[in-house]
XYZ file of N, CA, C and O in Angstrom:
732
model
N -26.510 32.804 21.131
C -25.366 33.633 20.771
C -25.323 33.733 19.251
O -25.247 32.727 18.577
N -25.332 34.908 18.754
C -25.342 35.099 17.309
C -23.949 35.463 16.817
O -23.766 36.431 16.099
N -22.970 34.701 17.259
C -21.600 34.928 16.818
C -20.868 33.595 16.762
O -21.320 32.611 17.330
N -19.755 33.605 16.085
C -18.929 32.407 15.982
C -17.954 32.410 17.149
O -17.208 33.363 17.348
N -17.975 31.367 17.940
C -17.074 31.296 19.077
C -17.251 29.983 19.802
O -18.009 29.111 19.379
N -16.573 29.845 20.906
C -16.650 28.639 21.712
C -17.529 28.899 22.920
O -17.071 29.382 23.946
N -18.804 28.627 22.766
C -19.767 28.770 23.847
C -20.941 27.861 23.540
O -21.199 27.526 22.387
N -21.647 27.461 24.573
C -22.833 26.633 24.373
C -23.899 27.470 23.666
O -24.154 28.606 24.066
N -24.530 26.929 22.628
C -25.559 27.707 21.927
C -26.833 27.789 22.761
O -27.126 26.901 23.561
N -27.588 28.856 22.573
C -28.886 28.938 23.233
C -30.025 28.608 22.273
O -31.180 28.565 22.656
N -29.675 28.355 20.993
C -30.646 27.901 20.005
C -29.893 27.250 18.858
O -28.686 27.420 18.726
N -30.624 26.498 18.050
C -30.005 25.884 16.879
C -31.061 25.588 15.845
O -32.253 25.562 16.144
N -30.622 25.393 14.638
C -31.487 24.970 13.547
C -30.998 23.616 13.070
O -29.798 23.422 12.864
N -31.905 22.687 12.901
C -31.570 21.355 12.409
C -32.238 21.169 11.064
O -33.459 21.345 10.936
N -31.470 20.854 10.061
C -31.988 20.611 8.724
C -31.838 19.137 8.403
O -30.782 18.549 8.625
N -32.881 18.537 7.882
C -32.840 17.151 7.436
C -33.178 17.160 5.956
O -34.230 17.661 5.550
N -32.271 16.618 5.163
C -32.476 16.559 3.721
C -32.582 15.095 3.336
O -31.720 14.295 3.689
N -33.629 14.750 2.639
C -33.787 13.367 2.186
C -33.832 13.339 0.671
O -34.209 14.310 0.020
N -33.413 12.215 0.148
C -33.390 12.059 -1.297
C -33.452 10.582 -1.638
O -32.828 9.766 -0.949
N -34.181 10.219 -2.678
C -34.179 8.803 -3.081
C -32.792 8.403 -3.572
O -32.039 9.224 -4.088
N -32.456 7.146 -3.344
C -31.144 6.648 -3.729
C -31.278 5.724 -4.927
O -32.101 4.816 -4.926
N -30.469 5.942 -5.931
C -30.394 5.046 -7.077
C -29.169 4.169 -6.938
O -28.514 4.168 -5.898
N -28.813 3.458 -7.955
C -27.636 2.594 -7.887
C -26.361 3.406 -7.623
O -26.161 4.465 -8.200
N -25.525 2.899 -6.756
C -24.262 3.547 -6.417
C -23.222 3.316 -7.513
O -22.431 4.186 -7.821
N -23.235 2.114 -8.085
C -22.236 1.753 -9.088
C -22.749 1.998 -10.500
O -23.950 1.907 -10.748
N -21.812 2.256 -11.413
C -22.162 2.487 -12.814
C -22.907 1.310 -13.415
O -23.710 1.468 -14.325
N -22.640 0.117 -12.908
C -23.275 -1.094 -13.438
C -24.723 -1.245 -12.962
O -25.366 -2.247 -13.252
N -25.218 -0.266 -12.202
C -26.579 -0.354 -11.690
C -26.641 -1.329 -10.530
O -25.770 -1.323 -9.660
N -27.658 -2.171 -10.522
C -27.788 -3.152 -9.449
C -27.197 -4.501 -9.841
O -27.466 -5.510 -9.195
N -26.412 -4.527 -10.906
C -25.744 -5.750 -11.318
C -24.588 -6.047 -10.366
O -24.042 -5.141 -9.738
N -24.182 -7.314 -10.261
C -23.047 -7.654 -9.403
C -21.783 -6.893 -9.803
O -21.572 -6.594 -10.978
N -20.958 -6.597 -8.807
C -19.722 -5.848 -9.048
C -18.504 -6.759 -8.946
O -18.562 -7.849 -8.377
N -17.406 -6.271 -9.524
C -16.121 -6.974 -9.496
C -15.184 -6.211 -8.573
O -15.072 -4.992 -8.654
N -14.505 -6.936 -7.678
C -13.573 -6.333 -6.736
C -12.169 -6.842 -6.973
O -11.985 -7.939 -7.481
N -11.188 -6.040 -6.577
C -9.812 -6.521 -6.540
C -9.282 -6.382 -5.121
O -9.529 -5.387 -4.452
N -8.608 -7.404 -4.671
C -7.942 -7.371 -3.374
C -6.434 -7.243 -3.576
O -5.670 -7.335 -2.625
N -6.026 -7.041 -4.819
C -4.604 -6.928 -5.144
C -4.170 -5.465 -5.103
O -4.250 -4.754 -6.096
N -3.758 -5.012 -3.936
C -3.232 -3.663 -3.786
C -2.160 -3.671 -2.709
O -2.189 -4.506 -1.800
N -1.235 -2.773 -2.831
C -0.167 -2.650 -1.838
C -0.527 -1.657 -0.745
O 0.279 -1.397 0.141
N -1.715 -1.098 -0.800
C -2.137 -0.071 0.148
C -3.001 -0.665 1.254
O -3.582 -1.728 1.098
N -3.083 0.052 2.366
C -3.938 -0.315 3.493
C -4.929 0.823 3.690
O -4.529 1.983 3.739
N -6.217 0.511 3.811
C -7.239 1.545 3.965
C -7.247 2.144 5.355
O -7.350 3.346 5.538
N -7.176 1.308 6.382
C -7.278 1.792 7.756
C -6.405 0.932 8.668
O -6.160 -0.234 8.380
N -5.989 1.528 9.758
C -5.128 0.857 10.715
C -5.875 0.717 12.039
O -6.567 1.643 12.442
N -5.728 -0.421 12.714
C -6.394 -0.577 14.012
C -6.043 0.578 14.952
O -4.890 0.988 15.045
N -7.055 1.100 15.616
C -6.852 2.207 16.535
C -6.859 3.564 15.860
O -6.761 4.592 16.519
N -6.978 3.580 14.536
C -7.006 4.843 13.798
C -8.431 5.361 13.669
O -9.254 5.165 14.560
N -8.706 5.985 12.538
C -10.038 6.563 12.332
C -10.835 5.804 11.268
O -11.766 6.349 10.688
N -10.486 4.553 11.020
C -11.181 3.759 10.012
C -12.640 3.522 10.323
O -13.420 3.141 9.460
N -13.027 3.764 11.575
C -14.420 3.570 11.965
C -15.200 4.882 11.986
O -16.274 4.956 12.565
N -14.669 5.919 11.329
C -15.341 7.221 11.292
C -15.426 7.731 9.852
O -14.535 7.478 9.051
N -16.502 8.442 9.563
C -16.653 9.039 8.230
C -15.911 10.373 8.210
O -16.503 11.420 8.459
N -14.627 10.298 7.958
C -13.801 11.508 7.862
C -13.048 11.468 6.537
O -12.728 10.402 6.018
N -12.766 12.637 5.991
C -12.088 12.732 4.696
C -10.778 11.980 4.638
O -10.415 11.429 3.605
N -10.079 11.939 5.761
C -8.793 11.247 5.807
C -8.894 9.759 5.529
O -7.904 9.118 5.200
N -10.078 9.186 5.665
C -10.261 7.765 5.367
C -10.494 7.515 3.885
O -10.344 6.396 3.413
N -10.896 8.543 3.161
C -11.272 8.361 1.765
C -10.209 8.854 0.793
O -9.981 8.231 -0.240
N -9.555 9.949 1.119
C -8.573 10.529 0.199
C -7.477 9.532 -0.202
O -7.167 9.405 -1.384
N -6.888 8.788 0.736
C -5.807 7.868 0.347
C -6.268 6.689 -0.513
O -5.448 5.989 -1.092
N -7.571 6.459 -0.587
C -8.079 5.321 -1.363
C -8.388 5.690 -2.808
O -8.669 4.812 -3.615
N -8.324 6.968 -3.132
C -8.757 7.407 -4.462
C -7.843 6.918 -5.580
O -8.322 6.451 -6.611
N -6.530 6.999 -5.404
C -5.622 6.522 -6.444
C -5.729 5.006 -6.619
O -5.874 4.537 -7.752
N -5.664 4.215 -5.543
C -5.838 2.767 -5.743
C -7.183 2.411 -6.377
O -7.259 1.500 -7.202
N -8.243 3.141 -6.014
C -9.563 2.872 -6.610
C -9.568 3.202 -8.099
O -10.160 2.478 -8.903
N -8.893 4.285 -8.476
C -8.803 4.651 -9.900
C -8.023 3.587 -10.665
O -8.391 3.218 -11.782
N -6.943 3.071 -10.060
C -6.163 2.004 -10.693
C -7.019 0.748 -10.870
O -6.962 0.083 -11.903
N -7.814 0.420 -9.848
C -8.692 -0.752 -9.927
C -9.703 -0.579 -11.058
O -9.952 -1.513 -11.824
N -10.271 0.616 -11.178
C -11.255 0.891 -12.233
C -10.641 0.735 -13.621
O -11.278 0.203 -14.526
N -9.391 1.176 -13.774
C -8.711 1.022 -15.069
C -8.575 -0.445 -15.461
O -8.507 -0.775 -16.642
N -8.515 -1.307 -14.458
C -8.368 -2.740 -14.712
C -9.700 -3.487 -14.700
O -9.716 -4.718 -14.667
N -10.810 -2.749 -14.701
C -12.124 -3.382 -14.815
C -12.778 -3.781 -13.509
O -13.735 -4.557 -13.509
N -12.293 -3.257 -12.392
C -12.871 -3.593 -11.089
C -13.606 -2.386 -10.531
O -13.167 -1.254 -10.662
N -14.726 -2.631 -9.864
C -15.568 -1.555 -9.342
C -14.997 -0.912 -8.098
O -15.156 0.282 -7.880
N -14.369 -1.717 -7.247
C -13.861 -1.239 -5.965
C -12.713 -2.134 -5.527
O -12.447 -3.174 -6.119
N -12.100 -1.738 -4.404
C -11.045 -2.535 -3.785
C -11.607 -3.224 -2.553
O -12.314 -2.608 -1.752
N -11.297 -4.489 -2.413
C -11.571 -5.215 -1.181
C -10.319 -5.060 -0.336
O -9.263 -5.611 -0.671
N -10.418 -4.282 0.731
C -9.249 -3.949 1.537
C -8.903 -5.081 2.490
O -9.766 -5.627 3.174
N -7.617 -5.417 2.510
C -7.100 -6.486 3.365
C -6.180 -5.882 4.418
O -5.680 -4.768 4.262
N -5.921 -6.657 5.469
C -5.026 -6.185 6.517
C -4.214 -7.349 7.070
O -4.741 -8.438 7.282
N -2.951 -7.100 7.321
C -2.108 -8.046 8.045
C -1.501 -9.130 7.182
O -1.788 -9.267 5.999
N -0.658 -9.909 7.832
C 0.090 -10.987 7.172
C -0.817 -12.066 6.594
O -0.496 -12.686 5.595
N -1.965 -12.302 7.229
C -2.856 -13.371 6.773
C -3.933 -12.860 5.810
O -4.849 -13.602 5.478
N -3.809 -11.601 5.359
C -4.778 -11.012 4.422
C -6.207 -11.075 4.958
O -7.129 -11.593 4.316
N -6.389 -10.511 6.153
C -7.728 -10.437 6.739
C -8.591 -9.492 5.914
O -8.168 -8.393 5.566
N -9.810 -9.901 5.627
C -10.758 -9.068 4.891
C -11.309 -8.024 5.852
O -11.767 -8.364 6.945
N -11.265 -6.754 5.441
C -11.821 -5.700 6.281
C -13.122 -5.196 5.662
O -14.195 -5.569 6.099
N -13.028 -4.357 4.640
C -14.235 -3.875 3.974
C -13.909 -3.409 2.571
O -12.752 -3.352 2.169
N -14.951 -3.096 1.836
C -14.813 -2.559 0.485
C -14.841 -1.039 0.634
O -15.375 -0.514 1.608
N -14.303 -0.324 -0.331
C -14.217 1.121 -0.234
C -15.503 1.822 0.136
O -15.515 2.749 0.935
N -16.631 1.385 -0.394
C -17.887 2.089 -0.178
C -18.874 1.315 0.688
O -20.015 1.726 0.829
N -18.451 0.189 1.236
C -19.427 -0.625 1.963
C -18.743 -1.701 2.798
O -17.584 -2.038 2.576
N -19.497 -2.257 3.745
C -19.056 -3.429 4.482
C -19.232 -4.637 3.572
O -20.051 -4.618 2.662
N -18.458 -5.689 3.822
C -18.526 -6.866 2.963
C -18.956 -8.076 3.790
O -18.597 -8.205 4.964
N -19.772 -8.926 3.170
C -20.310 -10.120 3.814
C -20.060 -11.322 2.918
O -20.172 -11.221 1.694
N -19.771 -12.456 3.541
C -19.609 -13.718 2.815
C -20.568 -14.734 3.424
O -20.603 -14.914 4.643
N -21.338 -15.386 2.560
C -22.220 -16.463 2.988
C -21.580 -17.744 2.494
O -21.425 -17.945 1.287
N -21.152 -18.578 3.420
C -20.397 -19.781 3.069
C -20.745 -20.927 3.993
O -21.414 -20.733 5.009
N -20.302 -22.105 3.617
C -20.417 -23.255 4.498
C -19.113 -23.326 5.284
O -18.027 -23.436 4.703
N -19.220 -23.205 6.603
C -18.050 -23.206 7.469
C -17.348 -24.562 7.395
O -18.000 -25.600 7.521
N -16.051 -24.533 7.171
C -15.277 -25.774 6.988
C -15.313 -26.669 8.232
O -15.399 -27.885 8.111
N -15.270 -26.074 9.423
C -15.234 -26.866 10.655
C -16.627 -27.348 11.072
O -16.812 -28.515 11.401
N -17.605 -26.434 11.067
C -18.932 -26.787 11.583
C -19.834 -27.424 10.526
O -20.842 -28.020 10.875
N -19.489 -27.221 9.255
C -20.302 -27.697 8.123
C -21.667 -27.005 8.056
O -22.555 -27.435 7.352
N -21.818 -25.933 8.811
C -23.074 -25.173 8.825
C -22.947 -23.935 7.955
O -21.877 -23.352 7.839
N -24.050 -23.466 7.367
C -23.998 -22.195 6.643
C -23.715 -21.059 7.622
O -24.204 -21.071 8.757
N -22.924 -20.095 7.152
C -22.500 -19.004 8.024
C -22.401 -17.709 7.216
O -21.856 -17.697 6.111
N -22.919 -16.635 7.767
C -22.725 -15.303 7.213
C -21.616 -14.651 8.024
O -21.700 -14.583 9.252
N -20.564 -14.196 7.327
C -19.384 -13.657 8.003
C -19.132 -12.228 7.552
O -19.185 -11.928 6.349
N -18.829 -11.365 8.502
C -18.364 -10.010 8.218
C -17.373 -9.609 9.297
O -17.374 -10.177 10.398
N -16.519 -8.664 8.983
C -15.506 -8.218 9.939
C -16.160 -7.525 11.140
O -17.158 -6.821 10.988
N -15.589 -7.704 12.335
C -16.139 -7.068 13.539
C -15.717 -5.598 13.644
O -14.820 -5.143 12.935
N -16.349 -4.907 14.554
C -16.043 -3.495 14.776
C -15.008 -3.291 15.891
O -14.702 -2.162 16.246
N -14.458 -4.367 16.422
C -13.633 -4.317 17.634
C -12.292 -3.605 17.486
O -11.768 -3.086 18.462
N -11.703 -3.571 16.300
C -10.359 -3.020 16.115
C -10.357 -1.531 15.770
O -9.312 -0.904 15.765
N -11.520 -1.002 15.410
C -11.585 0.408 15.045
C -11.226 0.693 13.604
O -11.027 1.848 13.236
N -11.152 -0.331 12.756
C -10.810 -0.108 11.349
C -11.971 -0.405 10.398
O -11.813 -0.357 9.197
N -13.139 -0.683 10.947
C -14.330 -0.980 10.138
C -15.380 0.087 10.430
O -15.668 0.399 11.584
N -15.972 0.605 9.366
C -17.006 1.628 9.512
C -18.334 0.981 9.909
O -18.838 0.118 9.192
N -18.888 1.370 11.062
C -20.205 0.849 11.429
C -21.282 1.566 10.624
O -21.013 2.589 9.996
N -22.468 1.033 10.630
C -23.545 1.705 9.911
C -24.868 0.995 10.106
O -24.921 -0.170 10.499
N -25.932 1.716 9.803
C -27.269 1.173 9.999
C -27.544 0.035 9.019
O -28.246 -0.929 9.367
N -27.002 0.099 7.815
C -27.246 -0.980 6.851
C -26.563 -2.258 7.316
O -27.161 -3.342 7.298
N -25.313 -2.152 7.762
C -24.581 -3.301 8.303
C -25.342 -3.891 9.490
O -25.578 -5.097 9.563
N -25.719 -3.034 10.426
C -26.434 -3.490 11.613
C -27.758 -4.152 11.247
O -28.142 -5.166 11.840
N -28.452 -3.598 10.266
C -29.740 -4.163 9.838
C -29.566 -5.548 9.226
O -30.353 -6.463 9.502
N -28.549 -5.720 8.386
C -28.281 -7.030 7.787
C -28.009 -8.051 8.887
O -28.580 -9.150 8.894
N -27.143 -7.698 9.827
C -26.799 -8.630 10.902
C -28.010 -8.965 11.774
O -28.269 -10.136 12.076
N -28.787 -7.953 12.143
C -29.964 -8.174 12.994
C -31.008 -9.024 12.281
O -31.567 -9.965 12.860
N -31.270 -8.711 11.024
C -32.258 -9.462 10.261
C -31.833 -10.924 10.101
O -32.626 -11.845 10.349
N -30.589 -11.145 9.725
C -30.113 -12.520 9.517
C -30.100 -13.315 10.814
O -30.439 -14.500 10.818
N -29.726 -12.667 11.912
C -29.758 -13.368 13.208
C -31.188 -13.741 13.595
O -31.415 -14.805 14.180
N -32.145 -12.876 13.261
C -33.536 -13.145 13.638
C -34.111 -14.354 12.899
O -35.013 -15.008 13.407
N -33.596 -14.649 11.725
C -34.083 -15.800 10.971
C -33.708 -17.114 11.640
O -34.454 -18.079 11.577
N -32.496 -17.187 12.199
C -32.054 -18.396 12.864
C -31.731 -19.563 11.950
O -31.550 -20.680 12.410
N -31.653 -19.323 10.646
C -31.424 -20.404 9.684
C -29.950 -20.737 9.483
O -29.620 -21.771 8.917
N -29.074 -19.842 9.903
C -27.637 -20.043 9.724
C -26.891 -19.235 10.768
O -27.462 -18.354 11.423
N -25.627 -19.561 10.952
C -24.794 -18.840 11.905
C -24.439 -17.465 11.335
O -24.244 -17.320 10.122
N -24.354 -16.486 12.200
C -23.944 -15.137 11.813
C -22.738 -14.796 12.670
O -22.819 -14.794 13.897
N -21.602 -14.543 12.021
C -20.348 -14.317 12.736
C -19.729 -12.975 12.388
O -19.687 -12.595 11.216
N -19.241 -12.309 13.408
C -18.438 -11.114 13.216
C -17.008 -11.511 13.581
O -16.645 -11.573 14.749
N -16.244 -11.826 12.555
C -14.849 -12.236 12.695
C -14.132 -11.832 11.424
O -14.761 -11.468 10.436
N -12.818 -11.857 11.457
C -12.063 -11.481 10.264
C -11.813 -12.711 9.395
O -10.931 -13.515 9.702
N -12.587 -12.865 8.316
C -12.244 -13.946 7.387
C -10.964 -13.549 6.653
O -10.656 -12.367 6.528
N -10.236 -14.517 6.190
C -9.027 -14.229 5.417
C -9.287 -14.545 3.946
O -10.156 -15.360 3.619
N -8.519 -13.914 3.077
C -8.683 -14.222 1.648
C -8.310 -15.662 1.336
O -8.981 -16.287 0.516
N -7.276 -16.252 1.970
C -7.057 -17.684 1.721
C -8.278 -18.533 2.098
O -8.609 -19.499 1.408
N -8.985 -18.174 3.184
C -10.199 -18.894 3.570
C -11.288 -18.738 2.510
O -11.946 -19.722 2.131
N -11.466 -17.524 2.000
C -12.484 -17.270 0.979
C -12.126 -17.989 -0.309
O -12.976 -18.609 -0.956
N -10.855 -17.941 -0.681
C -10.391 -18.616 -1.886
C -10.621 -20.128 -1.783
O -11.120 -20.758 -2.715
N -10.272 -20.704 -0.643
C -10.473 -22.135 -0.429
C -11.957 -22.493 -0.457
O -12.351 -23.500 -1.059
N -12.788 -21.670 0.175
C -14.233 -21.926 0.168
C -14.774 -21.900 -1.262
O -15.612 -22.727 -1.631
N -14.283 -20.979 -2.075
C -14.727 -20.907 -3.480
C -14.279 -22.152 -4.244
O -15.066 -22.735 -4.998
N -13.038 -22.574 -4.048
C -12.513 -23.761 -4.736
C -13.268 -25.025 -4.347
O -13.414 -25.934 -5.147
N -13.748 -25.067 -3.104
C -14.467 -26.243 -2.603
C -15.990 -26.097 -2.729
O -16.733 -26.878 -2.141
N -16.434 -25.089 -3.475
C -17.871 -24.808 -3.672
C -18.617 -24.576 -2.357
O -19.809 -24.868 -2.253
N -17.916 -24.046 -1.354
C -18.549 -23.703 -0.081
C -18.881 -22.214 0.006
O -19.600 -21.805 0.909
N -18.352 -21.410 -0.921
C -18.686 -19.992 -0.960
C -19.994 -19.854 -1.724
O -20.057 -20.094 -2.925
N -21.050 -19.520 -1.026
C -22.380 -19.484 -1.620
C -22.742 -18.113 -2.175
O -23.446 -18.015 -3.174
N -22.275 -17.056 -1.520
C -22.630 -15.691 -1.922
C -21.654 -14.717 -1.276
O -21.130 -14.972 -0.198
N -21.437 -13.604 -1.962
C -20.678 -12.487 -1.405
C -21.419 -11.215 -1.777
O -21.902 -11.079 -2.899
N -21.537 -10.305 -0.827
C -22.221 -9.040 -1.105
C -21.688 -7.959 -0.186
O -21.068 -8.229 0.833
N -21.930 -6.750 -0.596
C -21.573 -5.602 0.220
C -22.833 -4.893 0.649
O -23.889 -5.041 0.027
N -22.731 -4.119 1.733
C -23.880 -3.358 2.220
C -23.400 -2.035 2.787
O -22.418 -1.987 3.520
N -24.101 -0.975 2.411
C -23.767 0.345 2.917
C -24.887 1.314 2.626
O -25.772 1.040 1.811
N -24.854 2.435 3.276
C -25.928 3.420 3.138
C -26.127 3.819 1.682
O -27.243 3.810 1.176
N -25.054 4.163 0.985
C -25.178 4.573 -0.416
C -25.227 3.367 -1.348
O -25.941 3.366 -2.343
N -24.455 2.341 -1.026
C -24.332 1.181 -1.913
C -25.471 0.186 -1.742
O -25.546 -0.781 -2.494
N -26.359 0.400 -0.788
C -27.434 -0.525 -0.437
C -26.861 -1.936 -0.286
O -25.792 -2.099 0.278
N -27.556 -2.970 -0.740
C -27.007 -4.324 -0.727
C -26.623 -4.651 -2.168
O -27.471 -4.676 -3.050
N -25.335 -4.871 -2.380
C -24.803 -5.048 -3.731
C -24.130 -6.411 -3.861
O -23.201 -6.714 -3.108
N -24.577 -7.242 -4.803
C -23.932 -8.541 -4.997
C -22.529 -8.393 -5.579
O -22.247 -7.447 -6.321
N -21.660 -9.318 -5.230
C -20.283 -9.346 -5.725
C -20.133 -10.574 -6.609
O -20.423 -11.694 -6.181
N -19.681 -10.360 -7.844
C -19.544 -11.486 -8.778
C -18.127 -12.034 -8.836
O -17.922 -13.165 -9.256
N -17.152 -11.229 -8.439
C -15.759 -11.622 -8.637
C -14.871 -10.863 -7.666
O -15.109 -9.686 -7.384
N -13.835 -11.549 -7.168
C -12.792 -10.901 -6.373
C -11.453 -11.347 -6.935
O -11.160 -12.548 -6.974
N -10.656 -10.380 -7.376
C -9.302 -10.705 -7.827
C -8.410 -10.807 -6.591
O -8.389 -9.914 -5.748
N -7.678 -11.913 -6.502
C -6.765 -12.130 -5.372
C -5.518 -12.835 -5.905
O -5.620 -13.897 -6.497
N -4.378 -12.212 -5.664
C -3.087 -12.754 -6.123
C -3.110 -13.069 -7.610
O -2.646 -14.137 -8.044
N -3.688 -12.146 -8.381
C -3.663 -12.264 -9.834
C -4.725 -13.176 -10.437
O -4.816 -13.287 -11.653
N -5.552 -13.801 -9.606
C -6.589 -14.691 -10.122
C -7.961 -14.188 -9.702
O -8.134 -13.665 -8.604
N -8.923 -14.358 -10.578
C -10.300 -13.993 -10.273
C -11.005 -15.141 -9.578
O -11.005 -16.283 -10.065
N -11.606 -14.846 -8.432
C -12.451 -15.806 -7.739
C -13.876 -15.453 -8.125
O -14.369 -14.381 -7.781
N -14.518 -16.309 -8.896
C -15.882 -16.031 -9.369
C -16.914 -16.711 -8.484
O -16.700 -17.733 -7.924
């Protein structure tokens, strides 16, 4: 059908455009600084936080601009009374820490179960690769900022990084939480 309307097409054209990716952040591949100090919420459970739609990005632009003015690359979005870590504006977030209860190393990232986390091939690849190694536990659960803060204070927070299609794997050097920088 060579017209615009609601009917099944009898033909289509598929275009694939590829391009090399450089650093997503102005700092290049250097570690980035995040702030978790915002009064805004990026996504709500059951909403469209798990889809790449404009409505998920537009409301984050002002808080992201405010964060940039204060020297932070992105916002680490939190949810709920216990400050559950969800994701960073441009990527999923991962924490490599020593679990307080099991005393084992653990890679933690938020699960996709609530509908407020964007899935992606980079996230899936990180999880699959790390699970295949078998050297540490890999968990999809909601870590809280108090848990991350405590792990940092007790030297159990070993690494933090983000991963996303555009952001690739990006190290995190600092997270501001309740007015203090967690380095």
